Coordinates of C-alpha atoms in Angstrom, one line a residue:
Chain A
M268 CA -8.4 19.9 -51.9
K269 CA -8.1 23.2 -53.4
E270 CA -9.9 21.5 -57.3
I271 CA -12.4 20.4 -55.3
L272 CA -13.2 23.9 -53.9
N273 CA -13.1 25.3 -57.4
E274 CA -15.3 22.7 -58.7
I275 CA -17.7 23.8 -56.3
L276 CA -17.1 27.6 -55.6
I277 CA -16.9 29.0 -59.7
P278 CA -20.4 27.1 -60.2
V279 CA -22.0 28.0 -57.2
S280 CA -20.7 32.1 -57.8
I281 CA -22.0 32.2 -60.9
V282 CA -24.9 30.9 -60.7
G283 CA -25.5 32.9 -57.9
G284 CA -24.0 35.8 -59.7
I285 CA -26.6 35.7 -62.5
A286 CA -29.7 35.7 -60.5
L287 CA -28.1 38.3 -57.6
F288 CA -27.7 40.3 -60.9
F289 CA -31.1 40.0 -62.4
G290 CA -32.5 40.3 -58.6
V291 CA -30.8 44.1 -58.1
I292 CA -31.8 44.9 -61.8
L293 CA -35.5 44.3 -61.0
T294 CA -35.7 45.7 -57.4
I295 CA -33.8 48.4 -59.5
A296 CA -36.3 48.4 -62.8
G297 CA -39.2 47.9 -60.1
K298 CA -38.5 51.0 -58.5
F299 CA -37.2 53.0 -61.6
F300 CA -40.1 51.6 -64.0
E301 CA -43.1 52.0 -61.8
V302 CA -46.1 53.0 -63.0
K303 CA -48.6 55.0 -60.9
K304 CA -51.5 53.0 -60.4
N305 CA -54.7 54.4 -59.6
E306 CA -55.7 54.2 -56.3
K307 CA -59.4 53.5 -56.4
A308 CA -58.6 51.1 -59.2
E309 CA -56.3 48.9 -57.1
A310 CA -59.3 48.9 -54.4
I311 CA -61.7 48.1 -56.9
R312 CA -59.5 45.2 -58.5
E313 CA -59.5 43.6 -55.1
I314 CA -63.1 43.5 -54.9
L315 CA -63.8 42.0 -58.3
P316 CA -63.6 38.1 -58.5
G317 CA -60.5 38.0 -60.3
A318 CA -62.0 35.3 -62.7
N319 CA -60.9 37.6 -66.3
C320 CA -64.3 36.3 -67.5
G321 CA -65.0 39.0 -69.9
A322 CA -69.0 39.0 -68.7
C323 CA -68.1 43.0 -68.2
G324 CA -67.1 43.9 -71.9
Y325 CA -63.9 44.6 -71.0
S326 CA -61.3 42.1 -71.3
G327 CA -60.2 41.4 -67.7
C328 CA -60.8 42.5 -64.2
D329 CA -58.0 45.1 -63.7
L330 CA -58.9 46.8 -67.1
Y331 CA -62.7 46.9 -66.1
A332 CA -61.6 48.1 -62.6
E333 CA -59.7 51.2 -64.3
A334 CA -62.3 52.0 -66.7
V335 CA -64.8 52.3 -63.6
A336 CA -62.2 54.0 -61.6
E337 CA -61.8 56.5 -64.2
G338 CA -66.3 56.8 -64.9
K339 CA -66.1 54.8 -68.3
A340 CA -67.5 52.3 -66.8
E341 CA -70.7 51.3 -64.4
G342 CA -70.1 49.7 -61.8
N343 CA -72.7 47.0 -61.9
L344 CA -71.5 44.8 -64.6
C345 CA -69.5 42.3 -62.9
I346 CA -71.9 39.5 -63.1
P347 CA -69.4 37.0 -61.3
G348 CA -69.5 39.4 -58.3
T349 CA -73.2 39.8 -58.1
N350 CA -74.6 42.7 -56.6
A351 CA -72.5 42.2 -53.3
S352 CA -69.2 43.8 -55.6
A353 CA -71.6 46.9 -57.3
I354 CA -72.5 48.1 -54.1
K355 CA -69.1 47.8 -52.6
I356 CA -67.7 49.5 -55.5
G357 CA -70.4 51.9 -54.9
E358 CA -69.0 52.5 -52.1
I359 CA -65.2 52.9 -52.4
L360 CA -66.4 55.7 -55.6
G361 CA -69.1 57.3 -53.1
V362 CA -71.9 56.6 -55.1
K363 CA -74.3 55.0 -55.7
V364 CA -74.3 52.5 -57.9
A365 CA -77.8 50.5 -59.6
T366 CA -77.8 47.0 -58.5
Q367 CA -77.8 44.4 -61.5
K368 CA -81.0 43.7 -62.6
T369 CA -81.4 39.8 -62.0
R370 CA -83.0 38.2 -64.8
V371 CA -85.3 35.0 -64.4
M372 CA -85.9 32.6 -67.4
K373 CA -89.3 31.6 -67.9
A374 CA -91.2 29.6 -70.8
I375 CA -94.4 31.3 -71.3
C376 CA -97.1 28.8 -71.8
C377 CA -99.1 26.7 -69.4
P378 CA -100.8 24.6 -72.3
D379 CA -104.0 22.9 -72.0
V380 CA -104.2 22.7 -75.4
S381 CA -106.4 20.7 -78.0
K382 CA -104.8 18.2 -80.8
K383 CA -105.2 19.1 -84.7
Y384 CA -104.0 15.5 -85.2
T385 CA -101.9 13.0 -83.7
Y386 CA -97.7 13.3 -83.8
S387 CA -95.9 10.2 -84.3
G388 CA -92.6 11.3 -85.7
I389 CA -89.4 12.1 -84.7
M390 CA -90.1 12.8 -80.9
T391 CA -88.3 16.7 -80.9
C392 CA -90.0 19.9 -81.3
A393 CA -88.2 20.8 -83.9
A394 CA -89.1 17.9 -85.9
A395 CA -92.8 18.3 -84.8
S396 CA -93.2 21.8 -85.3
L397 CA -92.3 21.0 -89.3
A398 CA -95.5 18.4 -89.7
Y399 CA -97.8 21.4 -90.1
R400 CA -96.8 23.5 -87.3
G401 CA -97.1 20.8 -85.0
E402 CA -100.3 18.8 -83.7
N403 CA -101.3 21.9 -80.7
S404 CA -104.0 23.7 -82.5
C405 CA -102.6 27.0 -81.1
L406 CA -99.6 27.8 -82.9
Y407 CA -97.7 29.5 -80.3
S408 CA -98.0 26.9 -77.9
C409 CA -95.0 25.2 -76.0
L410 CA -95.1 21.6 -78.3
G411 CA -93.9 19.9 -75.2
Y412 CA -91.2 17.1 -76.6
G413 CA -88.5 19.0 -74.3
D414 CA -86.1 20.0 -76.6
C415 CA -85.0 22.6 -73.9
V416 CA -84.8 19.9 -71.9
A417 CA -81.7 18.5 -74.1
A418 CA -80.5 21.5 -74.6
C419 CA -79.6 22.4 -71.1
P420 CA -76.4 21.8 -70.0
N421 CA -76.9 22.0 -66.6
G422 CA -80.2 19.7 -66.3
A423 CA -82.1 22.7 -64.4
I424 CA -85.0 22.5 -67.0
M425 CA -88.0 19.5 -66.2
M426 CA -91.0 18.9 -68.3
K427 CA -94.2 19.4 -66.1
D428 CA -97.8 19.6 -67.6
G429 CA -96.5 19.7 -71.0
A430 CA -94.3 22.8 -70.5
P431 CA -91.1 23.4 -69.3
V432 CA -90.3 24.4 -65.7
I433 CA -87.2 25.8 -65.2
D434 CA -85.1 25.6 -61.9
P435 CA -84.0 29.5 -61.1
V436 CA -81.3 28.1 -58.9
I437 CA -79.6 25.8 -61.1
C438 CA -80.1 27.9 -64.5
T439 CA -77.1 30.2 -65.4
E440 CA -79.2 32.1 -67.9
C441 CA -77.1 30.7 -70.9
G442 CA -80.0 31.0 -73.0
L443 CA -79.8 28.1 -74.7
C444 CA -83.1 26.4 -74.1
A445 CA -84.5 30.0 -75.5
K446 CA -82.6 29.8 -78.7
T447 CA -83.2 26.2 -79.5
C448 CA -87.2 26.5 -79.1
P449 CA -88.8 27.0 -82.1
R450 CA -91.8 28.8 -80.4
N451 CA -89.4 31.3 -78.9
L452 CA -91.3 30.7 -75.5
I453 CA -88.2 30.6 -73.2
R454 CA -88.1 34.8 -72.3
Y455 CA -85.9 36.6 -70.0
L456 CA -88.4 37.9 -67.3
I457 CA -86.3 41.2 -65.5
G458 CA -86.3 41.2 -61.9
E459 CA -86.2 39.4 -58.7
E460 CA -89.6 38.8 -58.4
G461 CA -92.5 39.6 -60.1
Y462 CA -95.5 38.7 -62.4
Y463 CA -95.3 37.2 -65.9
V464 CA -97.8 36.2 -68.6
A465 CA -97.9 32.7 -69.0
C466 CA -99.1 32.9 -72.6
A467 CA -97.9 33.9 -76.3
S468 CA -100.9 33.3 -78.6
E469 CA -101.2 36.2 -81.0
D470 CA -104.5 35.1 -82.1
S471 CA -107.6 36.4 -81.3
G472 CA -109.5 36.3 -78.4
R473 CA -111.9 34.1 -79.4
V474 CA -109.7 31.8 -81.4
T475 CA -107.5 31.3 -78.3
G476 CA -110.1 30.5 -76.2
K477 CA -111.4 27.5 -78.3
N478 CA -108.0 25.9 -78.9
C479 CA -106.2 26.3 -75.1
K480 CA -107.9 26.6 -71.8
N481 CA -105.0 28.4 -70.3
G482 CA -105.0 31.1 -72.8
C483 CA -104.8 35.0 -73.0
I484 CA -107.8 36.0 -74.3
A485 CA -107.1 39.7 -74.9
C486 CA -110.1 40.8 -72.5
K487 CA -108.0 43.9 -71.0
L488 CA -109.0 43.3 -67.6
C489 CA -105.0 43.6 -66.6
E490 CA -104.7 46.8 -68.4
K491 CA -107.6 48.6 -66.8
A492 CA -106.8 47.2 -63.4
C493 CA -103.0 48.4 -63.4
E494 CA -102.6 51.7 -61.8
Y495 CA -99.1 51.9 -63.5
D496 CA -99.6 52.1 -67.1
A497 CA -97.3 48.5 -67.0
I498 CA -99.4 46.6 -68.6
H499 CA -101.0 46.0 -72.2
V500 CA -102.7 43.8 -74.8
I501 CA -100.6 43.7 -78.1
N502 CA -101.0 41.5 -80.2
N503 CA -103.8 39.7 -78.3
V504 CA -101.9 38.9 -75.7
A505 CA -100.8 40.9 -72.6
V506 CA -97.4 42.3 -71.7
I507 CA -95.8 43.4 -68.8
D508 CA -93.4 46.2 -68.8
Y509 CA -90.9 45.8 -65.9
E510 CA -89.7 49.4 -65.9
K511 CA -93.1 50.4 -65.1
C512 CA -94.6 47.2 -63.0
T513 CA -94.4 47.8 -59.5
R514 CA -94.9 44.2 -58.6
C515 CA -98.5 45.1 -57.1
G516 CA -100.5 42.1 -58.3
K517 CA -103.7 43.6 -59.5
C518 CA -103.6 42.0 -62.3
Y519 CA -103.0 39.0 -61.2
D520 CA -105.9 39.1 -58.8
V521 CA -108.1 40.3 -62.3
C522 CA -107.0 38.3 -64.7
P523 CA -109.8 35.6 -65.2
K524 CA -108.1 33.0 -66.7
K525 CA -105.4 33.1 -64.6
I526 CA -102.3 32.8 -66.8
I527 CA -100.6 35.9 -65.3
K528 CA -98.2 34.0 -62.9
K529 CA -96.0 35.0 -60.1
F530 CA -92.0 34.1 -60.5
C531 CA -88.9 34.6 -58.1
S532 CA -85.4 34.1 -58.7
S533 CA -84.6 32.4 -55.2
Y534 CA -87.2 29.2 -56.0
Chain B
M281 CA -23.1 37.6 -98.8
N282 CA -21.5 34.4 -99.8
T283 CA -23.5 31.0 -101.1
D284 CA -22.6 29.3 -97.6
T285 CA -24.4 31.5 -95.3
F286 CA -27.2 32.1 -97.8
K287 CA -27.7 28.0 -97.3
M288 CA -27.5 28.2 -93.9
I289 CA -30.5 31.2 -93.7
I290 CA -32.7 28.9 -95.7
Y291 CA -31.4 25.7 -94.1
I292 CA -32.4 26.6 -90.6
S293 CA -35.5 29.3 -91.2
F294 CA -36.9 26.2 -93.5
G295 CA -36.2 23.5 -90.7
A296 CA -37.3 26.0 -87.8
I297 CA -40.7 26.9 -90.0
L298 CA -42.0 23.4 -91.5
M299 CA -39.9 20.4 -91.1
N300 CA -38.6 20.6 -87.5
N301 CA -41.9 22.6 -86.5
F302 CA -41.7 23.6 -82.9
V303 CA -44.6 22.6 -81.7
L304 CA -45.9 20.2 -84.4
S305 CA -42.7 18.2 -84.8
N306 CA -40.7 18.5 -81.6
F307 CA -44.0 18.6 -79.4
L308 CA -42.7 21.8 -77.6
G309 CA -44.8 24.6 -76.5
I310 CA -47.9 22.6 -76.3
C311 CA -50.1 24.0 -73.8
P312 CA -50.1 27.7 -75.2
F313 CA -50.7 26.0 -78.2
L314 CA -53.9 24.4 -77.2
G315 CA -54.5 26.8 -74.8
V316 CA -54.6 30.2 -76.7
S317 CA -55.7 28.9 -79.8
K318 CA -59.7 29.5 -78.8
K319 CA -59.3 33.0 -80.7
L320 CA -57.5 33.9 -84.3
S321 CA -56.7 37.0 -82.1
S322 CA -55.3 35.9 -79.5
A323 CA -53.4 33.3 -81.5
V324 CA -51.9 35.8 -83.3
G325 CA -50.9 38.2 -79.8
M326 CA -49.3 35.1 -78.8
G327 CA -47.6 34.4 -81.7
V328 CA -46.1 37.7 -82.1
A329 CA -44.8 37.4 -78.0
V330 CA -43.3 34.1 -79.2
I331 CA -41.6 35.6 -81.8
F332 CA -40.2 38.0 -79.2
V333 CA -39.3 36.2 -76.7
M334 CA -37.6 33.4 -78.3
T335 CA -35.1 35.8 -80.5
L336 CA -34.2 37.2 -77.4
A337 CA -33.2 34.1 -75.1
S338 CA -31.7 32.6 -78.2
V339 CA -29.2 35.7 -77.7
V340 CA -28.9 35.9 -74.2
T341 CA -28.3 32.4 -73.2
Y342 CA -25.8 31.9 -76.4
L343 CA -24.2 34.9 -74.9
T344 CA -24.3 33.5 -71.5
N345 CA -23.5 29.8 -72.5
T346 CA -20.5 31.2 -74.6
Y347 CA -19.1 33.8 -72.2
L348 CA -19.6 32.3 -68.9
L349 CA -20.7 28.3 -69.0
V350 CA -18.3 27.0 -71.5
P351 CA -15.3 28.9 -70.3
Y352 CA -15.2 27.1 -66.8
N353 CA -16.9 23.5 -68.2
L354 CA -20.1 24.0 -66.7
E355 CA -22.3 22.8 -69.7
Y356 CA -24.0 20.7 -67.3
L357 CA -25.7 23.9 -65.7
Q358 CA -27.2 25.4 -68.8
T359 CA -30.8 24.3 -68.3
L360 CA -30.6 25.9 -64.9
T361 CA -29.0 29.1 -65.8
F362 CA -31.1 29.5 -69.1
I363 CA -34.3 29.3 -67.1
L364 CA -32.6 32.2 -65.0
V365 CA -31.7 34.1 -67.5
I366 CA -34.7 33.8 -69.8
A367 CA -37.0 34.7 -66.4
G368 CA -35.4 37.6 -65.7
L369 CA -35.3 39.0 -68.9
V370 CA -38.3 38.6 -69.8
Q371 CA -39.9 40.2 -66.3
F372 CA -37.0 43.2 -66.4
I373 CA -38.7 43.6 -70.4
E374 CA -42.2 43.6 -68.8
M375 CA -41.8 46.3 -66.1
F376 CA -40.2 48.5 -69.1
M377 CA -42.7 47.9 -71.4
K378 CA -45.4 48.7 -68.8
K379 CA -43.6 52.2 -68.2
A380 CA -42.4 52.8 -71.8
L381 CA -44.7 51.4 -74.1
P382 CA -48.2 50.6 -72.3
S383 CA -49.7 49.7 -76.1
L384 CA -47.7 47.2 -76.7
Y385 CA -47.7 45.7 -73.1
K386 CA -51.8 45.8 -73.4
A387 CA -51.3 43.7 -76.7
L388 CA -49.0 41.1 -75.4
G389 CA -49.2 41.9 -71.9
I390 CA -51.1 38.5 -70.7
Y391 CA -49.0 36.2 -73.0
L392 CA -45.4 37.7 -71.9
P393 CA -45.1 36.2 -67.9
L394 CA -47.0 33.0 -69.4
I395 CA -44.2 31.6 -71.9
T396 CA -41.0 33.3 -70.2
T397 CA -41.0 29.4 -68.7
N398 CA -42.2 27.8 -71.5
C399 CA -40.5 24.9 -73.1
A400 CA -40.5 25.8 -76.3
V401 CA -38.4 29.1 -75.2
L402 CA -36.0 27.2 -73.3
G403 CA -36.0 24.3 -75.9
V404 CA -34.6 26.8 -78.4
A405 CA -31.8 27.9 -76.1
L406 CA -30.6 24.0 -75.1
L407 CA -31.3 23.1 -79.3
N408 CA -28.6 25.8 -80.3
V409 CA -26.2 24.4 -78.1
Q410 CA -26.9 21.3 -79.4
Y411 CA -26.6 22.0 -83.1
G412 CA -23.6 24.6 -82.5
Y413 CA -25.3 27.5 -83.5
N414 CA -23.0 30.5 -84.2
L415 CA -24.7 34.0 -82.5
W416 CA -26.6 35.0 -85.5
Q417 CA -27.6 31.7 -86.6
S418 CA -29.0 31.2 -82.6
A419 CA -30.9 34.7 -83.0
L420 CA -32.3 33.4 -86.6
Y421 CA -33.6 30.2 -85.2
G422 CA -34.9 31.4 -82.4
A423 CA -36.9 33.9 -84.9
T424 CA -38.2 31.3 -87.4
G425 CA -38.9 28.7 -84.8
G426 CA -40.9 31.4 -83.1
L427 CA -42.5 32.1 -86.0
G428 CA -43.2 28.1 -87.3
F429 CA -45.0 28.5 -83.6
M430 CA -46.9 31.2 -84.8
I431 CA -48.1 29.6 -88.0
A432 CA -49.4 26.4 -86.3
T433 CA -50.7 28.1 -83.8
I434 CA -52.9 30.7 -86.0
I435 CA -53.7 27.6 -88.3
F436 CA -55.4 25.5 -85.5
A437 CA -57.0 28.6 -84.3
G438 CA -58.7 28.9 -87.4
I439 CA -59.8 25.4 -87.5
R440 CA -60.6 25.6 -83.8
E441 CA -62.9 28.4 -84.6
R442 CA -64.6 27.0 -87.6
L443 CA -64.8 23.8 -85.6
D444 CA -66.7 25.5 -82.7
M445 CA -69.9 26.0 -85.4
N446 CA -70.1 21.9 -86.7
D447 CA -72.5 19.5 -84.9
V448 CA -69.2 18.0 -83.0
P449 CA -70.8 14.6 -81.6
K450 CA -71.2 15.2 -77.7
Y451 CA -68.4 13.1 -76.3
F452 CA -65.8 15.0 -78.3
K453 CA -66.3 18.4 -78.2
G454 CA -64.2 20.7 -76.6
L455 CA -60.3 19.5 -76.1
P456 CA -60.9 15.8 -77.5
I457 CA -61.5 17.1 -81.1
A458 CA -59.1 19.8 -80.5
L459 CA -55.9 17.5 -79.3
I460 CA -57.8 15.3 -82.5
T461 CA -57.2 18.3 -84.7
A462 CA -53.9 18.9 -83.5
A463 CA -52.7 15.5 -83.8
F464 CA -54.2 15.5 -87.8
L465 CA -52.1 19.1 -88.2
S466 CA -49.1 17.4 -86.9
M467 CA -48.9 14.4 -89.5
A468 CA -49.8 17.4 -92.5
F469 CA -46.5 19.1 -91.6
T470 CA -44.8 15.9 -91.7
G471 CA -44.8 16.2 -95.2
F472 CA -42.6 19.1 -95.4
K473 CA -39.7 16.6 -94.3
G474 CA -39.2 15.3 -97.3
M475 CA -38.5 18.9 -98.9
F476 CA -34.9 18.9 -99.4
G477 CA -34.3 15.5 -99.6

């Protein structure tokens, strides 16, 4: 009887003793080595999604929260947390945090362009652009073979009327399509909604007008219509300055070629 | 130092680093090997943390085994007690470092809790007992085993960084090609087995 008791008691007491020893040590250490944490940082850390994705430029949510609490970083850098987290962080800090500028990816071409020759090689934009810079007479136009569609990991791009259409809801703004496009036609547009110029042709107005029915002819009507100095014709193509643009839509109304278009991030 | 000790040092360290590399020959610690090898810098951090924890764990588990378990014939409780001791110890060290050495904590911080219950760490503790090493031999085996892990992970991280820039077929992208690479690396390391005849 005594032997059996010993066989059970000794192992239990040894393992239990070790556990108790470490439990006590850790509890004491927890008190003794307690690092005073910034209360603000703690509160901010609660708001952040905790994905530790690094999109803010810090190596984790903890470090970003600390940096925000100490005023070293802006409160609107968390991308998974979206604007909701930026607003809440602003409440904690007692300042108004500028909400993140949302971005939309768009292809800035809507080609209705004449052909120089008929291309029948490998059906990719990269290959087509090698043969006399593509079959389109406009050297800035979308080639339409859909390299961007193939590059998109989320299937957010569709070819429609010879140019890619990007679904802003599915799009994660990874920018792979923009890197793939040999014509560099896919750009980030700043803002939740607004207007963009759907042409990239830097040819003179006369040449563009001859090549394509939907090209910017550099008539500068939009420049004259804009009251905020936000749209300018640079290198024969209208460019919108999104810092100044108030989304009034006057340029949209006045464009004779109807190539200034609306965009929206939610549909 | 006499020749036998020197022989033993060579035997243990080369064995742990090359011939019986923890990751590539014993298949211990595969999960941090695959998980933390995407970037060279994190692989180095993890490697240092593993060396540290494995050395410490070897010493502590040796002491626990010799002075607590063996006298009462409780060798069958090794796995349980070793997990308990290692986890408790690493937790304590993490707390200590957070207070006393914040810069080191930031460098190792994320990796330390990750490896508390790692099989490489538990493996080194159990292998020490199995091979019958004494205190300094255990410590050496732990340190060199960690070094072997670090070398394997750094080589693998270097390969993976280059792999990212290559045109890998779509269905091999990511983990599949990484696992194939790990298999080749393991095959390459078996070449070391014949080093001392």
